[in-house]
Amino acid sequence: MLNIIVLVKQVPDIEKVRFDMETGRIDRSSAPAEINPFDLNALEAALQIKEKLGGFITALSMGPMQAVNSLRDAMARGADDAILLEDRRFAGADTLATSHTLAAAIRKIGSYDIILCGEKTVDGDTGQVGAEVAELLEIPHIYYVSRIVNVSEKSITVVSETEDASYVLESDFPVLVSVTRDVNKPRLPTLKSKMKAMKSQVKIWHAEDLSGFLEPDKTGYAGSPTSVQKVVVQGEKTRQGRVYRQVEEGLAELIRLFESKGLI
Amino acid sequence: MGDGGSFRKILVVAELKGDAIHPVTLELLGKGREIVEHIGGEVCSVVFGCNVNKTKASELIEYGADKVFLFNDPVFSGLNTMVYAHNLVKLCKEEKPDIVLLGATCFGRSLGPRVAAALKTGLTADCIDLRMDEKGELIQIRPAFVGNILAHIKTRTKPVMSTVRYKVMRARDRDKGRSGLIVEKNAEAPPYGSIRLVGGAIPKKLNIADAEIIVSGGRGLGSPEGFRLLEELASLLGGVVGSSRPPVDDGWIRKEHQVGYSGSIVKPRLYFACGISGSPQHLFGMKDAETIVAINSDPSAPIFRVADYGIVGDLYQVIPLLIKEIKARRGIKC
Ligand SMILES: Cc1cc2nc3c(=O)[nH]c(=O)nc-3n(C[C@H](O)[C@H](O)[C@H](O)COP(=O)(O)OP(=O)(O)OC[C@H]3O[C@@H](n4cnc5c(N)ncnc54)[C@H](O)[C@@H]3O)c2cc1C
Ligand SMILES: Nc1ncnc2c1ncn2[C@@H]1O[C@H](COP(=O)(O)O)[C@@H](O)[C@H]1O
């Protein structure tokens, strides 16, 4: 039986989230929160491994109290246990501080064979947390995994992507694997599992629950070496913006464009 | 920090692409030179490989490095990020660079965070610009929220680390007369984490990030056959075919062709968006193209707002006419 930890983050639905172009701020109340889409692939990968070899899946998240809903969702989809790391002192974390906090909780959980995470979060968008957690736990990591080829009691074989080639890589446990959205198609929670998950308990761990595992100056804003100085709305490149409703006119223009670019 | 004007050491982590140096490395060397010319300091580079020689190191010097650390060892044959990380961390501890730059490629984005965590320092992902402010501190600029905004980020620990997007900075011209120091280093195996490569690399047929001309299709193609039409136009123009996400999800075309947030970021000379509405996730991947052409039957499609040239019409009418016209001009019979 394998112990699998899945890192999930609650994010605003980026297809719906409204954005104030004037202030450059994201209005988080404008969109429902959901599990980061890439993390659903990580969870699905965990479920498939469990179906094959048996296992225990823990969904782990750091975030505000509302993130309990995402963890319930993870349990409805099949996670056996869920832990939310919630504390005022965790707030304002960059990737390093987030990773310290997640790694501390994983050390407290104690035994794990595979840690799965998503390629990136749609709000943080760095894709750094996975490898940072792995480094802090002193375990190897494999990124950009598009396929899980095989899993045994002691090792995992995956396909990892780079820009110009794919590679089949194998690692013994413990290992952290970061998946892309090609790895699988996440299943939806069923009505029955949703009902069950409503009753299931999400564990909440605060800073004191991690004492002995987390140095207080390594978490939250205080533990974050990077900070956003300012946010600016991206100035759009000035474009020609010539839109033709008469196809012939448009074609003539394109031909001129091709000529100017030396294409014809 | 705030030690503006002090001697700066910038370390550019080189990436090899087969036997060649990845162009993003040369771009980073160019940026490094720009910074040191502004505030003083030196540009170092490090290259790892199982078959790299001094010629490669010299090439890095010719593109702007003052000093190159060369690790040539069979331990780098396996594609094990832990090996690179272990040796890069050790080098950073010895050399104490102020700034470490990596390409925001699969290689850099897998290696960078591991090294940053080991050095307990900050890392800013996917930067599109780096500037020194009046205090002599590095401002790292990166897109956030699917490219809607740009965040300006500072790091208060050393080294300041960033991964930088390909094709946003300019490499210098190669200067064969430039001289610099090559320091050969011994590699070590990491204490943990053996990742084994099973079999060889499975090369991809297409690296769309390098393409100069891309003809992309979206859900508006209506069927996989639409890509044959785009293929014909692309090959006439010497380009390749791209796609938005829905055709990839529906299995009409392979993932390598996908442009956008969960696909590739491209910066071609010419980008065609055919039957693509222009969602923020698609624009994220292509909005820095030199010229954008959109063909869409819906005049209110957001893609027209970023296009240089737009034609409102059915792509199945417009593209065949365009193909015919190009052939006619080249004297090719249809
Ligand atoms: C986490 C996440 C990541 C994502 N990553 C990506 C990504 O990497 N890349 C990406 O593209 N999307 C991505 N998406 C999806 C994105 O949100 C959009 O759903 C997608 O880009 C829409 O693709 P489309 O423009 O082809 O389709 P649609 O939005 O359906 O647009 C089709 C267009 O075709 C036009 N049309 C129809 N018929 C014709 C015709 N005969 N002639 C001309 N025009 C015609 C229509 O007017 C319409 O504008 C992502 C979404 C999420 C949540
Ligand atoms: N606050 C968090 N809680 C749990 N997992 C996280 C958190 N932030 C990031 N992750 C995981 O790390 C991956 C990469 O995130 P990021 O580096 O923010 O792009 C995500 O897909 C998640 O699996």
Coordinates of C-alpha atoms in Angstrom, one line a residue, chain A residues 12 14-15 17 19-21 24-26 28 38 94-96 100 119-129 131-144 155 157 159-172 175 180-182 218 221-248 250-251 253-255 257-264, chain B residues 15 17 78-79 81-82 85 104-107 109-111 113-114 116-118 120-125 128 139 142-157 163 192-204 206-207 210 213 233 236-237 245 249 255 258 261-262 269-270 272 281 284 286-293 295 299 304-313 317-318 321-322 325-326 329-330:
Chain A
P12 CA -10.2 31.6 -8.4
I14 CA -9.6 32.2 -14.1
E15 CA -12.1 31.9 -16.9
V17 CA -12.5 36.1 -12.6
F19 CA -10.0 42.0 -13.3
D20 CA -9.8 45.7 -12.7
M21 CA -7.8 47.2 -15.5
G24 CA -4.4 46.1 -11.8
R25 CA -6.2 44.2 -9.1
I26 CA -7.9 40.9 -9.2
R28 CA -11.4 37.4 -6.1
F38 CA -3.6 21.3 -12.9
D94 CA 5.9 33.5 -1.8
T95 CA 6.9 30.1 -3.2
L96 CA 9.8 29.5 -0.8
H100 CA 8.7 25.5 3.8
E119 CA 2.5 21.9 -13.2
K120 CA 1.6 25.3 -11.9
T121 CA -1.2 27.3 -10.3
V122 CA -3.3 29.6 -12.3
D123 CA -2.9 32.4 -9.8
G124 CA 0.7 32.0 -8.6
D125 CA 1.8 30.7 -12.0
T126 CA 5.4 29.9 -11.1
G127 CA 5.6 26.1 -11.1
Q128 CA 8.2 26.4 -8.4
V129 CA 6.5 25.0 -5.3
A131 CA 10.6 21.3 -6.8
E132 CA 11.2 23.6 -3.8
V133 CA 9.2 21.2 -1.6
A134 CA 11.2 18.3 -2.9
E135 CA 14.5 20.0 -2.2
L136 CA 13.5 20.9 1.3
L137 CA 12.5 17.2 1.9
E138 CA 15.7 16.1 0.2
I139 CA 13.9 13.9 -2.2
P140 CA 14.2 13.8 -6.0
H141 CA 11.6 15.4 -8.3
I142 CA 10.4 14.9 -11.9
Y143 CA 8.7 17.7 -13.7
Y144 CA 6.5 18.0 -16.8
S155 CA 9.3 2.9 -7.9
T157 CA 8.2 5.2 -14.3
V159 CA 7.3 10.3 -19.3
S160 CA 8.8 13.7 -18.8
E161 CA 8.5 16.4 -21.4
T162 CA 11.0 19.0 -22.6
E163 CA 10.6 21.3 -25.6
D164 CA 12.2 19.0 -28.1
A165 CA 12.0 15.5 -26.7
S166 CA 10.2 13.2 -24.2
Y167 CA 12.1 11.0 -21.8
V168 CA 11.1 7.9 -19.9
L169 CA 12.4 8.3 -16.4
E170 CA 12.3 6.0 -13.4
S171 CA 12.7 6.9 -9.7
D172 CA 12.6 5.0 -6.5
V175 CA 9.7 11.1 -5.1
T180 CA 0.9 18.5 -16.9
R181 CA -2.7 18.3 -18.0
D182 CA -1.9 15.7 -20.5
K218 CA 10.5 30.6 7.3
Y221 CA 5.3 37.1 4.6
A222 CA 8.2 37.1 7.0
G223 CA 9.7 34.1 5.4
S224 CA 9.3 35.3 1.8
P225 CA 12.4 36.6 0.1
T226 CA 10.5 38.0 -2.9
S227 CA 7.9 40.8 -2.8
V228 CA 5.8 42.5 -5.4
Q229 CA 6.8 46.1 -5.6
K230 CA 4.1 47.1 -7.9
V231 CA 1.7 45.8 -10.4
V232 CA 1.1 47.4 -13.8
V233 CA -1.5 46.7 -16.4
Q234 CA 0.4 45.4 -19.4
G235 CA 0.6 48.0 -22.1
E236 CA -0.7 46.4 -25.2
K237 CA 1.7 46.5 -28.1
T238 CA 0.3 48.9 -30.7
R239 CA -1.1 46.9 -33.5
Q240 CA -2.2 48.0 -36.9
G241 CA -5.7 46.9 -36.0
R242 CA -7.0 46.8 -39.6
V243 CA -10.0 44.7 -39.8
Y244 CA -11.6 44.0 -43.2
R245 CA -15.1 43.0 -43.7
Q246 CA -14.6 42.8 -47.4
V247 CA -12.6 39.6 -48.0
E248 CA -11.1 40.9 -51.3
G250 CA -8.3 42.0 -46.7
L251 CA -6.7 39.5 -49.1
E253 CA -3.7 43.7 -47.7
L254 CA -2.3 40.3 -46.7
I255 CA -0.6 39.9 -50.0
L257 CA 2.1 42.1 -46.0
F258 CA 3.6 38.9 -47.4
E259 CA 5.6 41.0 -49.9
S260 CA 6.9 43.3 -47.2
K261 CA 8.0 40.3 -45.2
G262 CA 9.7 38.8 -48.2
L263 CA 7.4 35.8 -48.2
I264 CA 6.3 36.1 -51.8
Chain B
E15 CA 21.6 25.2 -21.3
K17 CA 20.3 21.7 -26.7
G78 CA 21.2 11.0 -17.4
L79 CA 18.7 14.0 -17.3
T81 CA 17.9 17.4 -12.3
M82 CA 19.4 16.5 -8.9
A85 CA 21.2 21.1 -8.8
A104 CA 12.5 29.8 -18.4
T105 CA 12.7 26.6 -20.3
C106 CA 11.8 23.1 -19.0
F107 CA 15.4 22.8 -18.0
R109 CA 12.2 25.9 -14.6
S110 CA 12.9 22.4 -13.2
L111 CA 16.4 23.2 -12.0
P113 CA 13.5 26.2 -7.8
R114 CA 15.5 23.3 -6.5
A116 CA 16.7 28.4 -4.9
A117 CA 15.3 26.3 -2.1
A118 CA 18.7 24.9 -1.3
K120 CA 17.2 29.6 0.8
T121 CA 16.7 32.4 -1.7
G122 CA 14.0 33.9 -3.8
L123 CA 13.3 32.9 -7.4
T124 CA 11.1 34.8 -9.8
A125 CA 9.6 32.7 -12.6
I128 CA 10.1 39.1 -19.5
I139 CA 13.7 44.6 -10.6
R142 CA 6.9 39.0 -15.0
P143 CA 3.4 38.5 -16.4
A144 CA 0.8 37.5 -13.8
F145 CA -2.8 36.4 -14.0
V146 CA -2.6 35.0 -17.5
G147 CA -0.7 38.0 -18.8
N148 CA -3.2 40.6 -17.8
I149 CA -0.8 42.4 -15.5
L150 CA 2.9 42.7 -15.0
A151 CA 4.3 42.3 -11.6
H152 CA 7.6 44.1 -10.6
I153 CA 9.4 41.9 -8.1
K154 CA 12.4 42.4 -5.8
T155 CA 14.3 39.8 -3.9
R156 CA 15.8 40.6 -0.6
T157 CA 18.1 37.6 -0.3
T163 CA 14.2 32.3 -14.9
Y192 CA 20.3 11.2 -2.9
G193 CA 17.8 10.8 -5.6
S194 CA 18.8 8.5 -8.4
I195 CA 16.6 9.1 -11.4
R196 CA 17.2 6.7 -14.2
L197 CA 16.7 7.3 -17.9
V198 CA 15.0 4.4 -19.5
G199 CA 15.9 4.2 -23.2
G200 CA 16.8 7.2 -25.2
A201 CA 15.2 10.6 -25.9
I202 CA 12.0 10.4 -28.0
P203 CA 12.5 13.5 -30.2
K204 CA 9.5 15.7 -31.0
L206 CA 8.0 20.1 -33.8
N207 CA 9.4 22.7 -31.5
D210 CA 11.4 28.3 -32.5
I213 CA 5.8 31.6 -39.1
L233 CA -0.9 27.6 -46.2
L236 CA 3.6 27.8 -48.7
L237 CA 4.8 30.4 -46.3
R245 CA -6.5 24.1 -26.9
D249 CA -8.4 18.3 -26.4
K255 CA -0.2 18.6 -28.1
Q258 CA -0.8 23.9 -28.8
Y261 CA -1.1 29.1 -21.3
S262 CA -0.9 25.3 -21.0
R269 CA 7.4 37.0 -37.1
L270 CA 4.0 36.1 -38.3
F272 CA -2.2 33.5 -38.1
Q281 CA -5.3 31.8 -22.2
F284 CA -0.9 34.5 -23.3
M286 CA 1.2 34.5 -28.8
K287 CA 0.5 38.1 -28.1
D288 CA 4.1 39.1 -28.6
A289 CA 4.3 37.9 -32.1
E290 CA 5.7 40.5 -34.5
T291 CA 2.6 40.5 -36.7
I292 CA -0.8 38.9 -36.0
V293 CA -3.3 38.1 -38.6
I295 CA -9.5 35.2 -39.7
P299 CA -16.6 40.5 -36.0
F304 CA -9.4 41.2 -33.6
R305 CA -8.4 43.5 -30.8
V306 CA -4.8 42.2 -30.8
A307 CA -4.6 41.6 -34.5
D308 CA -2.6 43.8 -37.0
Y309 CA -4.7 42.5 -39.8
G310 CA -8.1 40.9 -39.5
I311 CA -10.5 39.5 -42.0
V312 CA -14.1 38.9 -41.0
G313 CA -15.1 35.9 -42.9
Q317 CA -13.6 30.8 -48.0
V318 CA -10.7 33.1 -47.1
L321 CA -8.4 32.3 -51.9
L322 CA -5.2 33.3 -50.1
E325 CA -3.3 34.1 -54.7
I326 CA 0.1 33.1 -53.3
R329 CA 2.1 35.1 -57.7
R330 CA 4.7 32.4 -57.6

